[in-house]
């Protein structure tokens, strides 16, 4: 056990969060050149032109060949626009860039941004699904392909990756992040930044990443989007901050401030966050953009009027104002009144110009405008094949009683459910450049992959939801789900009739794409009643039922887990959805996805997450309820499916973990090994997970924390020894003074196929 008398070694391993400010590193020759260029340019700029660079209008109103918004076109000519976003057409981008270059006095090129979140035209699984692949190479490649396609249409800045941790599935935007884990979130953030930005931002096939939403946006009260966040510094530093920091360390060029407040101050105007943490502690050198009208929304937060909040945002460290024009309208006056300084404006302007320089726009404002690339680089057969493979690896097999799956490619199969014959919903939320009508529906994918020996029968089975108004709210942006006017019972009867004539039933059920994403919070995270009634009727036929469950969040699947024999959680797999699902359903691909967010038994358990702290009155996990212990009267504390969980068509057996030492000092590493055998008769992939627990700390530590994972392929019957190295950094945490320390004492190392079924071994840190 640990002793805290060991002051010398304690100090040896510690470093103050606040003293972690990056030491001044000598500038590279490229940086010197950039600085000289920007210095020269800024000398020529008027105050209006400088403030203009900080302005980022949305170009959603450009609908025809020529840009139609007089206001921002005029503003571009007058040098009052730094960039535009959501402009989707190479020729439009070209025309607007030409305007900036030919008409504005200093010919400063514009930035073109877009929400390229999980692919561009070739759409990959929603980020929460993609994360379940645990495949960093595939995730990086998805971002690289997104960059290649988006840049082919003139976009060189993406508002991604979204790295907000969340433990609240009521929050619809869980769909856009990678789940609940800080370490995994950090690895994914790095992979995405590498994928988008490549090695050289001037390469016309790469684009600038934007880490968002900084910070803590995934922890709103009650899971309601845009809600208030209130969190301890301990939790920020040890958990929620990690993915943002990882993305910044990977070199992301920009950061987006979040809508929520932190310590009572909206992130957009929070100097501690945007300057002290982001720049001074973490050494971020790029620029900060607000979220959509983030500055103006500070008025509703109740912290001041437009001049006040605009000045506050600038002084806090915001460089670019998305949509709201608070900077454009008020900064000149605030400067006159001495509320901000010329230096504040210059700094923000410099950062925007630097971003343009890094993207190579001053050398060639049209470097991302190469018309021949539109045909050549977008939605190619190669990209689609990669998207299909990646999507298949993100599906999570939750249950497979009596090995119902994989299905044979013969016999009669009934396909039912509101999402079975639907293309537009397959791409999921936030897929603005998707050609969703041409996405592969479940029906199409299964028919093609299943081949001609299967006889298919199809029925709609049920509406998405019984309430037609809910259906409307859940069908935004053209992502409709057919509203069948028949009564629920007739639809079920039709489904039962085809089920009777079939050997097996596949039900495509769950959420529509827009039941998650921005402004799509839910209080009830079950599959809607209309669809559960259908499942119930199908299950009662006694025929094997396979549920393909669509969702953009963890769902409460307690009823389904008891009654439906096989469940494949498919998230929203993207453009190739139907093919990817069929590849797994028919066993051409062995499922290997594992959950990156805990599935609760009941919505009332939320927030529920694997890396929680111990309480002073922990409930013994073998029992449901003990009076005066931390528990519920009506549900035990366990999740329905734990973090890291997912089945395969084969079985993996884990040996006992071994350590090569019993203790280490701070400059050593320790190796943990475990033998894993594929005991089944099929090849498969397994995500081996390593968790660590710091048994006694100066502050309480989580019951376990993911610190490593490896996704490995095994031939049938193959045995492999998997090893992980654990070093001092894996043992450190931020203590109550926010010092980043590793404290001597016992550490438990846990290895397993998920966060629950682990085997434990201990070592000591001297
Ligand atoms: C979202 C951001 C997005 C921005 C621009 C906002 O509403 O919160 O994630 O990047 O809009 O589209």
XYZ file of C-alpha atoms and ligand atoms in Angstrom:
778
model
C 0.000 0.000 0.000
C 1.103 3.541 -0.491
C 2.854 5.717 1.954
C 2.765 9.443 1.646
C 5.869 10.005 3.691
C 7.991 9.457 0.629
C 8.269 13.172 -0.110
C 11.369 12.982 -2.271
C 10.058 10.503 -4.782
C 6.626 12.134 -4.691
C 8.141 15.392 -5.816
C 10.303 13.670 -8.349
C 7.260 12.478 -10.250
C 5.276 15.636 -10.025
C 4.905 18.605 -12.233
C 2.529 21.458 -11.697
C -0.257 21.769 -14.223
C 0.277 25.489 -14.172
C 4.010 25.271 -14.617
C 3.526 23.052 -17.626
C 3.459 26.073 -19.868
C 5.542 25.158 -22.873
C 9.058 26.564 -22.699
C 9.921 28.931 -25.511
C 11.190 26.773 -28.345
C 13.329 28.497 -30.993
C 11.311 29.301 -34.097
C 11.802 27.205 -37.199
C 12.889 28.930 -40.382
C 9.392 28.396 -41.775
C 7.896 30.112 -38.707
C 10.321 33.001 -39.067
C 9.290 33.380 -42.694
C 5.630 33.222 -41.716
C 6.077 35.855 -39.025
C 7.861 38.191 -41.411
C 5.163 37.741 -44.010
C 2.361 38.365 -41.515
C 4.212 41.380 -40.029
C 4.501 42.948 -43.463
C 0.894 42.272 -44.311
C -0.431 43.574 -41.010
C 1.482 46.805 -41.446
C -0.666 47.489 -44.471
C -3.979 46.597 -42.833
C -6.501 49.096 -41.548
C -8.339 48.456 -38.303
C -11.458 47.520 -40.276
C -9.524 45.015 -42.328
C -8.014 43.461 -39.230
C -11.389 43.059 -37.584
C -12.702 41.752 -40.896
C -10.349 38.790 -40.683
C -12.085 37.776 -37.462
C -15.460 37.481 -39.134
C -16.801 34.107 -40.268
C -20.226 34.307 -41.912
C -22.216 31.215 -42.908
C -22.761 30.934 -46.605
C -25.865 28.810 -46.437
C -27.693 31.486 -48.375
C -25.617 30.955 -51.486
C -28.065 28.907 -53.414
C -27.456 29.684 -57.065
C -24.505 30.137 -59.340
C -23.635 33.510 -57.971
C -23.392 34.258 -54.316
C -26.535 36.100 -53.417
C -26.078 37.534 -49.969
C -25.337 41.163 -50.744
C -24.182 41.737 -47.299
C -21.363 39.297 -47.088
C -20.400 39.713 -50.739
C -20.060 43.417 -50.071
C -18.220 42.670 -46.867
C -15.781 40.459 -48.741
C -15.026 43.272 -51.162
C -14.450 45.612 -48.247
C -12.085 43.175 -46.548
C -14.521 42.459 -43.739
C -14.635 38.672 -44.020
C -11.977 36.195 -42.926
C -13.650 33.020 -44.097
C -16.912 31.381 -45.035
C -18.443 28.095 -44.090
C -21.079 25.721 -45.346
C -20.544 26.673 -48.921
C -20.812 23.518 -50.940
C -19.810 23.730 -54.540
C -16.396 24.183 -56.043
C -17.521 26.774 -58.564
C -19.174 28.894 -55.875
C -16.060 28.681 -53.732
C -13.985 29.705 -56.714
C -16.159 32.712 -57.426
C -16.094 33.882 -53.846
C -12.337 33.427 -53.574
C -11.928 35.346 -56.839
C -13.954 38.148 -55.359
C -11.712 38.313 -52.304
C -8.594 38.232 -54.432
C -9.675 40.650 -57.118
C -11.860 43.107 -55.234
C -10.629 43.384 -51.679
C -7.880 45.959 -51.202
C -5.238 43.609 -49.800
C -6.315 40.495 -51.713
C -6.294 38.309 -48.615
C -7.684 34.877 -49.452
C -10.648 33.472 -47.544
C -10.785 30.342 -45.415
C -13.468 27.837 -46.418
C -14.776 25.662 -43.607
C -17.391 22.972 -43.264
C -18.704 20.369 -40.866
C -17.008 17.372 -42.398
C -17.658 15.116 -39.440
C -17.550 11.483 -40.521
C -16.660 11.563 -44.145
C -17.551 13.901 -46.968
C -19.499 12.340 -49.849
C -18.247 8.893 -48.885
C -19.708 8.674 -45.419
C -18.167 6.596 -42.657
C -20.045 5.461 -39.531
C -21.117 8.190 -37.134
C -18.181 8.897 -34.800
C -19.701 6.963 -31.894
C -19.916 3.919 -34.162
C -16.512 4.475 -35.742
C -14.979 4.527 -32.262
C -16.355 1.020 -31.654
C -13.955 -0.286 -34.275
C -11.122 0.554 -31.851
C -9.056 0.665 -35.012
C -6.901 3.783 -34.996
C -5.531 3.161 -38.483
C -9.032 2.858 -39.911
C -10.161 5.978 -38.060
C -7.168 7.937 -39.314
C -7.818 6.699 -42.816
C -11.469 7.753 -42.629
C -10.341 11.292 -41.803
C -7.750 11.209 -44.563
C -10.374 10.187 -47.110
C -12.731 12.873 -45.794
C -9.949 15.411 -46.307
C -9.176 14.173 -49.783
C -12.817 14.461 -50.821
C -13.595 17.753 -49.077
C -10.484 19.466 -50.420
C -11.444 18.288 -53.895
C -14.480 20.548 -53.476
C -12.508 23.480 -52.170
C -12.913 22.974 -48.396
C -9.685 23.304 -46.442
C -10.928 23.547 -42.869
C -13.183 21.062 -41.082
C -15.055 21.562 -37.814
C -13.943 18.168 -36.608
C -12.962 16.139 -34.631
C -15.637 16.548 -32.005
C -13.930 15.110 -28.954
C -16.427 15.892 -26.199
C -16.563 13.046 -23.706
C -20.041 12.163 -22.644
C -21.584 9.848 -20.133
C -25.098 10.926 -20.757
C -26.902 9.104 -23.559
C -29.830 11.459 -23.217
C -27.577 13.983 -24.945
C -28.054 13.593 -28.695
C -24.568 14.714 -29.574
C -23.002 11.592 -28.122
C -23.386 10.427 -31.723
C -20.659 12.855 -32.808
C -18.070 11.895 -30.222
C -16.194 8.750 -29.368
C -17.927 7.799 -26.132
C -17.113 7.958 -22.462
C -13.438 7.219 -22.145
C -10.706 9.880 -21.834
C -7.838 7.681 -23.003
C -9.622 6.178 -25.990
C -11.049 9.614 -26.783
C -7.514 10.998 -26.815
C -6.223 8.278 -29.133
C -9.100 8.883 -31.511
C -8.603 12.655 -31.400
C -4.973 12.163 -32.434
C -5.867 9.722 -35.193
C -8.435 12.120 -36.633
C -6.092 15.114 -36.558
C -3.350 13.074 -38.253
C -5.831 11.908 -40.853
C -7.181 15.361 -41.676
C -3.981 17.355 -41.543
C -1.438 14.812 -42.778
C 2.163 15.887 -42.553
C 1.857 19.102 -44.459
C -1.129 21.426 -44.363
C -0.092 22.938 -47.680
C -0.741 19.635 -49.375
C -3.972 20.266 -51.288
C -5.371 16.913 -50.124
C -5.222 17.770 -46.439
C -7.335 20.158 -44.406
C -7.066 21.921 -41.097
C -8.737 20.209 -38.141
C -10.741 21.944 -35.440
C -10.949 20.420 -31.981
C -14.418 20.996 -30.621
C -16.312 21.881 -28.543
C -13.852 23.300 -26.064
C -14.732 22.441 -23.420
C -16.959 20.005 -21.530
C -19.870 20.398 -23.917
C -20.725 16.716 -23.416
C -21.664 17.145 -19.779
C -24.780 19.332 -19.785
C -27.173 19.112 -16.850
C -29.871 16.523 -17.501
C -28.375 15.629 -20.882
C -30.182 18.551 -22.521
C -28.306 20.091 -25.410
C -26.783 23.535 -24.804
C -27.388 23.013 -21.061
C -25.333 24.235 -18.137
C -22.146 22.421 -17.200
C -20.721 22.461 -13.688
C -17.684 20.327 -13.046
C -14.768 20.061 -10.633
C -11.282 20.863 -11.860
C -10.285 17.341 -10.804
C -12.745 15.843 -13.228
C -11.838 18.276 -15.972
C -8.114 17.631 -15.776
C -8.232 13.894 -15.174
C -11.065 13.034 -17.508
C -12.862 15.494 -19.764
C -9.845 17.566 -20.852
C -7.786 14.642 -22.082
C -9.140 14.255 -25.615
C -8.919 18.016 -26.301
C -5.348 18.080 -25.075
C -4.462 15.017 -27.146
C -5.870 16.643 -30.284
C -3.884 19.783 -29.623
C -0.707 17.819 -29.029
C -1.319 16.139 -32.368
C -1.107 19.620 -33.904
C -4.713 20.590 -34.634
C -4.693 24.014 -36.259
C -7.863 25.322 -34.653
C -10.183 24.929 -31.692
C -13.885 25.719 -31.394
C -15.196 27.164 -28.146
C -18.261 25.430 -26.752
C -21.696 26.888 -26.054
C -21.764 25.947 -22.362
C -20.458 27.786 -19.382
C -17.559 26.667 -17.224
C -17.396 27.901 -13.641
C -20.265 30.221 -14.531
C -18.465 31.873 -17.436
C -19.467 30.855 -20.971
C -16.566 29.037 -22.624
C -16.624 31.642 -25.416
C -15.689 34.347 -22.928
C -13.641 32.254 -20.536
C -10.074 33.488 -20.378
C -8.975 30.799 -17.973
C -10.069 28.174 -20.475
C -9.076 29.743 -23.782
C -5.836 31.347 -22.726
C -4.527 29.959 -19.453
C -5.285 26.307 -20.113
C -5.325 26.139 -23.881
C -2.399 28.356 -24.737
C -0.286 28.733 -21.635
C -0.533 25.221 -20.241
C -1.002 23.245 -23.417
C 0.976 25.422 -25.797
C -1.742 25.700 -28.454
C -0.581 27.889 -31.318
C -3.523 27.881 -33.687
C -6.679 29.968 -33.650
C -9.921 29.744 -31.710
C -13.274 30.077 -33.437
C -16.574 30.413 -31.611
C -19.389 28.006 -32.180
C -22.370 29.263 -34.205
C -23.333 32.671 -32.718
C -21.481 31.691 -29.545
C -20.669 35.328 -28.741
C -24.241 36.553 -29.149
C -25.496 33.680 -27.004
C -23.529 35.076 -24.095
C -26.215 37.743 -23.957
C -28.800 35.033 -23.209
C -26.436 33.457 -20.728
C -26.898 36.754 -18.939
C -23.374 38.086 -18.871
C -23.746 41.308 -20.850
C -24.798 43.074 -24.019
C -23.211 42.601 -27.447
C -20.343 45.108 -27.018
C -19.507 43.680 -23.601
C -19.590 39.988 -24.593
C -17.721 40.614 -27.847
C -14.928 42.377 -25.996
C -14.921 39.663 -23.368
C -14.639 36.938 -26.001
C -11.740 38.678 -27.730
C -9.886 39.225 -24.488
C -10.562 35.640 -23.433
C -8.782 34.360 -26.525
C -11.384 34.001 -29.273
C -9.947 34.840 -32.683
C -12.851 34.264 -35.024
C -16.536 35.009 -34.590
C -18.799 32.473 -36.270
C -21.906 34.047 -37.808
C -22.875 36.487 -35.060
C -20.865 39.555 -36.235
C -20.378 40.755 -32.681
C -16.737 41.484 -33.494
C -17.547 43.251 -36.736
C -20.193 45.437 -35.145
C -18.627 46.372 -31.827
C -14.855 46.012 -31.622
C -13.991 49.408 -33.168
C -16.059 51.188 -30.578
C -14.729 49.005 -27.734
C -11.210 49.918 -28.834
C -12.070 53.613 -28.739
C -13.464 53.153 -25.253
C -10.347 51.352 -24.114
C -12.234 48.140 -23.346
C -9.920 46.202 -25.606
C -6.492 47.032 -26.949
C -5.017 47.197 -30.410
C -2.815 44.324 -29.292
C -5.875 42.131 -28.649
C -7.113 42.708 -32.189
C -3.677 42.272 -33.720
C -3.140 38.985 -31.978
C -6.406 37.495 -33.200
C -5.867 38.832 -36.721
C -2.338 37.420 -36.766
C -3.601 33.964 -35.827
C -6.122 33.922 -38.679
C -3.492 35.074 -41.157
C -1.116 32.437 -39.856
C -3.715 29.741 -40.498
C -4.068 30.961 -44.072
C -0.311 30.980 -44.424
C -0.006 27.440 -43.071
C -2.624 26.252 -45.552
C -0.582 27.787 -48.349
C -3.341 30.193 -49.358
C -1.068 33.197 -49.738
C 1.127 31.285 -52.170
C -1.908 30.183 -54.117
C -5.436 31.124 -53.026
C -6.745 28.571 -55.526
C -4.633 25.620 -54.472
C -7.753 23.760 -53.265
C -9.638 24.577 -56.413
C -8.739 21.915 -58.935
C -11.881 21.024 -60.895
C -10.416 17.775 -62.227
C -10.314 16.428 -58.685
C -14.095 16.518 -58.194
C -14.618 13.526 -60.471
C -11.344 11.864 -59.629
C -11.228 12.048 -55.825
C -14.797 11.999 -54.542
C -16.923 8.942 -53.779
C -14.529 6.647 -55.564
C -14.895 2.876 -55.626
C -11.786 2.688 -53.462
C -13.171 5.070 -50.843
C -16.474 3.247 -50.764
C -14.774 -0.110 -50.319
C -12.808 1.273 -47.376
C -15.960 2.805 -45.898
C -17.715 -0.551 -46.166
C -14.897 -2.397 -44.426
C -14.612 0.232 -41.705
C -18.358 0.235 -41.156
C -18.430 -3.541 -40.770
C -15.730 -3.320 -38.118
C -17.756 -0.784 -36.133
C -20.831 -3.005 -35.656
C -21.211 -4.458 -32.182
C -22.715 -7.886 -31.671
C -24.601 -7.537 -28.404
C -26.266 -10.906 -28.252
C -26.256 -14.086 -30.307
C -28.255 -16.857 -28.663
C -27.692 -20.285 -30.159
C -25.418 -18.731 -32.743
C -28.312 -17.503 -34.848
C -25.827 -15.268 -36.600
C -24.264 -15.520 -39.076
C -27.118 -16.463 -41.354
C -26.868 -18.916 -44.220
C -27.144 -17.489 -47.699
C -30.211 -19.632 -48.422
C -33.791 -20.170 -47.288
C -36.543 -17.615 -46.741
C -35.901 -14.477 -44.725
C -38.451 -11.930 -43.558
C -37.101 -8.400 -43.405
C -39.172 -5.929 -41.396
C -38.926 -2.635 -39.570
C -39.115 1.086 -40.300
C -35.396 1.285 -41.076
C -35.184 -1.796 -43.296
C -35.916 -0.111 -46.600
C -34.524 3.332 -45.966
C -31.447 4.806 -47.625
C -31.437 8.389 -46.373
C -31.113 7.552 -42.699
C -28.120 5.256 -43.153
C -25.582 8.092 -43.128
C -26.596 9.281 -39.668
C -26.488 12.776 -38.294
C -24.091 15.510 -39.505
C -23.388 14.288 -42.982
C -23.910 17.523 -44.902
C -22.102 16.512 -48.073
C -23.630 13.039 -48.216
C -25.528 11.771 -51.182
C -27.861 10.062 -48.737
C -30.432 8.981 -51.319
C -27.801 6.735 -52.808
C -26.662 5.257 -49.514
C -27.092 1.493 -49.362
C -30.227 0.485 -47.496
C -30.389 -2.654 -45.403
C -32.773 -4.196 -47.905
C -30.491 -3.544 -50.851
C -27.321 -4.615 -49.049
C -28.774 -7.842 -47.699
C -30.263 -8.799 -51.054
C -27.019 -8.236 -52.940
C -24.679 -9.834 -50.430
C -27.102 -12.652 -49.612
C -27.300 -13.684 -53.261
C -29.914 -15.474 -55.269
C -30.499 -18.500 -53.039
C -32.439 -16.464 -50.546
C -36.093 -15.735 -50.912
C -36.820 -12.345 -49.348
C -40.082 -11.156 -47.889
C -40.475 -7.575 -46.754
C -42.902 -5.636 -44.555
C -42.683 -2.157 -43.016
C -43.903 -3.620 -39.698
C -44.293 -0.403 -37.751
C -43.792 3.303 -37.872
C -40.716 4.771 -36.267
C -42.909 6.108 -33.473
C -46.644 6.117 -32.806
C -46.744 9.892 -32.670
C -46.676 11.448 -36.118
C -45.360 14.722 -34.679
C -42.439 12.914 -33.113
C -41.802 11.436 -36.548
C -41.577 14.917 -38.010
C -39.094 16.038 -35.349
C -37.074 12.886 -35.989
C -36.952 13.375 -39.766
C -35.066 16.635 -40.265
C -32.919 17.571 -43.281
C -34.712 15.269 -45.682
C -33.886 12.206 -43.606
C -37.450 10.986 -43.580
C -38.787 7.676 -42.401
C -41.894 6.508 -44.205
C -45.057 7.372 -42.264
C -47.491 4.514 -42.851
C -51.086 5.564 -42.354
C -52.312 2.073 -41.527
C -53.025 1.340 -37.903
C -50.251 -0.304 -35.903
C -52.006 -3.662 -35.638
C -52.453 -4.079 -39.409
C -48.760 -3.370 -39.945
C -47.834 -5.967 -37.357
C -50.175 -8.495 -38.886
C -48.616 -7.999 -42.267
C -45.190 -8.592 -40.709
C -46.426 -11.708 -38.916
C -47.829 -13.096 -42.146
C -44.447 -12.963 -43.873
C -42.685 -14.118 -40.702
C -44.805 -17.257 -40.722
C -43.518 -18.176 -44.175
C -39.861 -17.488 -43.274
C -37.012 -19.354 -41.600
C -35.642 -16.312 -39.870
C -36.690 -12.711 -39.258
C -34.464 -9.660 -39.500
C -35.862 -6.503 -37.884
C -34.223 -3.156 -38.646
C -35.282 -1.020 -35.714
C -34.151 1.757 -33.399
C -33.618 5.463 -33.889
C -33.784 7.470 -37.067
C -30.653 9.450 -37.937
C -32.024 12.706 -36.555
C -33.092 11.209 -33.243
C -29.501 11.895 -32.247
C -27.149 14.731 -33.102
C -27.484 18.410 -32.319
C -30.626 19.468 -30.500
C -31.845 15.853 -30.290
C -31.837 15.020 -26.618
C -34.183 12.314 -25.331
C -35.481 11.482 -21.870
C -36.547 8.005 -22.908
C -33.690 6.175 -24.580
C -35.570 3.016 -25.416
C -36.535 1.859 -28.866
C -39.906 3.553 -29.396
C -42.932 1.601 -28.244
C -44.283 1.181 -31.793
C -41.201 -0.824 -32.719
C -41.012 -2.769 -29.464
C -44.560 -3.988 -30.032
C -43.456 -5.226 -33.411
C -40.425 -6.997 -31.928
C -42.585 -8.558 -29.257
C -45.002 -9.960 -31.834
C -42.143 -11.285 -33.946
C -40.399 -12.930 -31.014
C -43.648 -14.622 -29.997
C -43.737 -16.460 -33.332
C -40.896 -18.578 -31.950
C -38.868 -18.014 -35.133
C -35.297 -16.797 -34.788
C -35.251 -12.997 -34.715
C -32.211 -10.842 -35.438
C -32.540 -7.177 -34.459
C -30.365 -4.705 -36.309
C -30.410 -1.794 -33.901
C -29.764 1.706 -35.240
C -28.896 4.501 -32.850
C -26.715 7.522 -32.268
C -26.413 6.932 -28.542
C -26.350 4.044 -26.086
C -29.920 2.782 -25.736
C -31.788 1.150 -22.921
C -32.230 -2.293 -24.439
C -33.225 -4.177 -21.320
C -36.426 -5.604 -22.729
C -34.741 -6.538 -26.014
C -31.814 -8.187 -24.228
C -34.262 -10.505 -22.500
C -36.512 -11.313 -25.429
C -34.753 -10.862 -28.746
C -32.348 -13.733 -29.401
C -29.787 -11.883 -31.561
C -28.876 -8.198 -31.632
C -26.365 -6.422 -33.795
C -25.889 -2.773 -32.869
C -25.229 -1.005 -36.146
C -25.209 2.724 -35.175
C -25.445 4.565 -38.512
C -22.860 2.904 -40.716
C -22.645 5.519 -43.500
C -22.901 5.379 -47.283
C -22.210 1.654 -47.485
C -24.449 0.745 -44.560
C -26.456 -2.060 -46.120
C -23.400 -3.818 -47.515
C -21.455 -3.548 -44.257
C -24.397 -4.880 -42.262
C -24.901 -7.732 -44.729
C -21.195 -8.621 -44.598
C -21.579 -9.216 -40.865
C -25.058 -10.774 -40.969
C -23.893 -13.413 -43.442
C -20.520 -13.944 -41.781
C -18.280 -12.648 -44.566
C -16.969 -10.403 -41.817
C -16.706 -11.565 -38.229
C -17.947 -8.756 -35.950
C -15.222 -7.133 -33.881
C -16.715 -3.851 -32.635
C -16.786 -3.151 -28.918
C -18.830 -0.524 -27.120
C -17.139 2.733 -26.200
C -20.031 3.829 -24.034
C -21.893 1.978 -21.321
C -25.400 0.765 -22.107
C -27.569 1.258 -19.016
C -30.286 -1.081 -17.805
C -32.434 1.925 -17.131
C -32.296 5.590 -18.087
C -32.409 6.417 -14.367
C -28.881 5.035 -13.915
C -27.462 7.824 -16.064
C -24.731 8.964 -15.795
C -23.362 5.434 -15.732
C -19.767 4.799 -16.788
C -17.169 2.158 -16.079
C -14.407 4.393 -14.726
C -16.354 5.726 -11.775
C -14.982 6.337 -8.295
C -15.563 4.105 -5.308
C -17.969 5.468 -2.714
C -17.581 5.097 1.018
C -20.491 2.665 0.951
C -20.013 0.586 -2.134
C -22.641 -1.992 -2.914
C -21.149 -5.485 -3.096
C -21.539 -6.253 -6.782
C -22.699 -9.827 -6.086
C -25.803 -8.482 -4.416
C -28.472 -6.198 -5.761
C -29.435 -4.308 -2.669
C -28.094 -3.865 0.821
C -29.627 -1.220 3.057
C -27.389 1.817 3.562
C -25.180 0.980 0.596
C -24.929 2.931 -2.636
C -27.604 1.400 -4.850
C -31.168 1.651 -6.164
C -34.291 -0.011 -4.839
C -35.521 -0.985 -8.252
C -32.512 -1.810 -10.458
C -29.090 -3.174 -9.537
C -26.027 -1.037 -10.196
C -24.756 -3.014 -13.160
C -24.900 -1.750 -16.716
C -26.778 -3.764 -19.296
C -23.668 -3.900 -21.505
C -20.399 -2.574 -20.143
C -17.864 -0.325 -21.806
C -15.613 -2.388 -24.065
C -18.202 -5.120 -24.600
C -18.889 -6.863 -27.901
C -19.190 -10.453 -29.095
C -17.649 -12.269 -32.015
C -18.677 -15.325 -34.028
C -15.665 -17.016 -32.465
C -14.535 -17.284 -28.840
C -11.408 -15.883 -27.243
C -9.963 -17.332 -24.106
C -7.787 -15.174 -21.897
C -4.970 -16.651 -19.800
C -3.878 -15.033 -16.547
C -1.953 -11.778 -16.967
C 1.743 -11.893 -16.020
C 4.116 -9.095 -15.069
C 7.852 -9.128 -15.684
C 8.527 -7.359 -12.361
C 6.776 -6.911 -9.080
C 7.796 -3.305 -8.629
C 9.216 -0.442 -10.637
C 10.730 2.936 -9.999
C 9.694 6.056 -11.864
C 12.182 5.683 -14.696
C 11.285 2.080 -15.452
C 8.530 0.395 -17.380
C 6.764 -2.809 -16.509
C 5.496 -5.325 -19.016
C 2.220 -7.160 -18.729
C 1.592 -10.175 -20.940
C -1.413 -12.345 -21.477
C -1.981 -15.381 -23.664
C -5.106 -15.221 -25.764
C -6.438 -18.111 -27.795
C -9.082 -18.157 -30.465
C -10.825 -21.337 -29.377
C -13.455 -21.227 -32.122
C -13.376 -22.440 -35.676
C -13.405 -19.048 -37.388
C -10.816 -16.343 -37.776
C -11.655 -13.207 -35.847
C -10.392 -9.987 -34.342
C -10.261 -9.172 -30.675
C -9.811 -5.850 -28.866
C -7.654 -6.667 -25.869
C -8.083 -4.052 -23.156
C -5.746 -2.981 -20.384
C -7.058 -1.150 -17.328
C -5.168 0.208 -14.343
C -6.296 1.042 -10.854
C -4.305 3.190 -8.494
C -5.327 1.507 -5.264
C -4.626 4.295 -2.784
C -4.196 7.912 -3.779
C -3.973 11.306 -2.167
C -7.346 11.799 -3.832
C -9.784 8.978 -4.623
C -9.040 7.265 -7.913
C -11.372 5.530 -10.390
C -12.060 1.805 -9.958
C -10.285 1.300 -13.254
C -9.084 3.351 -16.193
C -8.338 2.221 -19.716
C -4.626 2.672 -20.395
C -4.042 0.531 -23.438
C -5.696 -1.647 -26.052
C -4.718 -3.694 -29.044
C -6.929 -4.942 -31.826
C -5.485 -8.182 -33.147
C -6.447 -10.793 -35.724
C -6.467 -14.453 -34.826
C -6.750 -17.425 -37.157
C -9.041 -20.196 -35.937
C -7.323 -21.933 -33.046
C -4.475 -19.410 -32.960
C -2.842 -18.414 -29.694
C -0.991 -15.133 -29.224
C 0.837 -13.540 -26.370
C -0.172 -9.910 -26.083
C 2.113 -7.521 -24.218
C 1.659 -3.975 -22.974
C 4.338 -1.690 -21.549
C 3.286 0.453 -18.621
C 5.358 3.536 -17.858
C 5.212 6.322 -15.336
C 2.930 8.453 -17.509
C 0.267 5.753 -17.411
C 0.237 6.051 -13.636
C 0.044 9.815 -13.321
C -2.996 11.885 -12.511
C -3.805 15.432 -11.437
C -3.936 15.621 -7.663
C -5.921 18.079 -5.576
C -3.445 20.870 -6.386
C -3.640 19.911 -10.065
C -0.100 18.629 -9.997
C 0.416 15.816 -12.480
C 1.873 13.100 -10.292
C 2.405 9.391 -9.925
C 2.179 8.370 -6.316
C 4.133 5.400 -5.010
C 2.185 2.344 -3.905
C 0.135 -0.501 -5.313
C -1.306 -0.487 -8.815
C -3.676 -3.121 -10.127
C -3.406 -4.105 -13.745
C -6.488 -5.593 -15.349
C -6.681 -7.264 -18.732
C -9.808 -8.481 -20.430
C -12.199 -8.466 -23.374
C -14.260 -5.649 -21.829
C -14.210 -3.403 -18.768
C -16.083 -5.914 -16.614
C -14.604 -9.317 -17.314
C -11.034 -8.593 -16.349
C -8.301 -10.524 -14.568
C -6.173 -8.607 -12.123
C -2.535 -8.602 -11.046
C -0.655 -5.986 -8.991
C 2.695 -4.254 -8.846
C 4.256 -1.525 -6.777
C 5.573 1.836 -7.773
C 8.585 2.563 -5.571
C -22.472 23.183 -33.894
C -21.042 22.975 -34.328
C -20.889 23.229 -35.797
C -21.398 24.611 -36.119
C -21.232 24.989 -37.571
C -23.053 24.474 -34.405
O -24.410 24.545 -34.182
O -22.543 23.139 -32.486
O -20.627 21.680 -33.983
O -19.546 23.072 -36.174
O -22.760 24.673 -35.775
O -22.077 24.312 -38.392
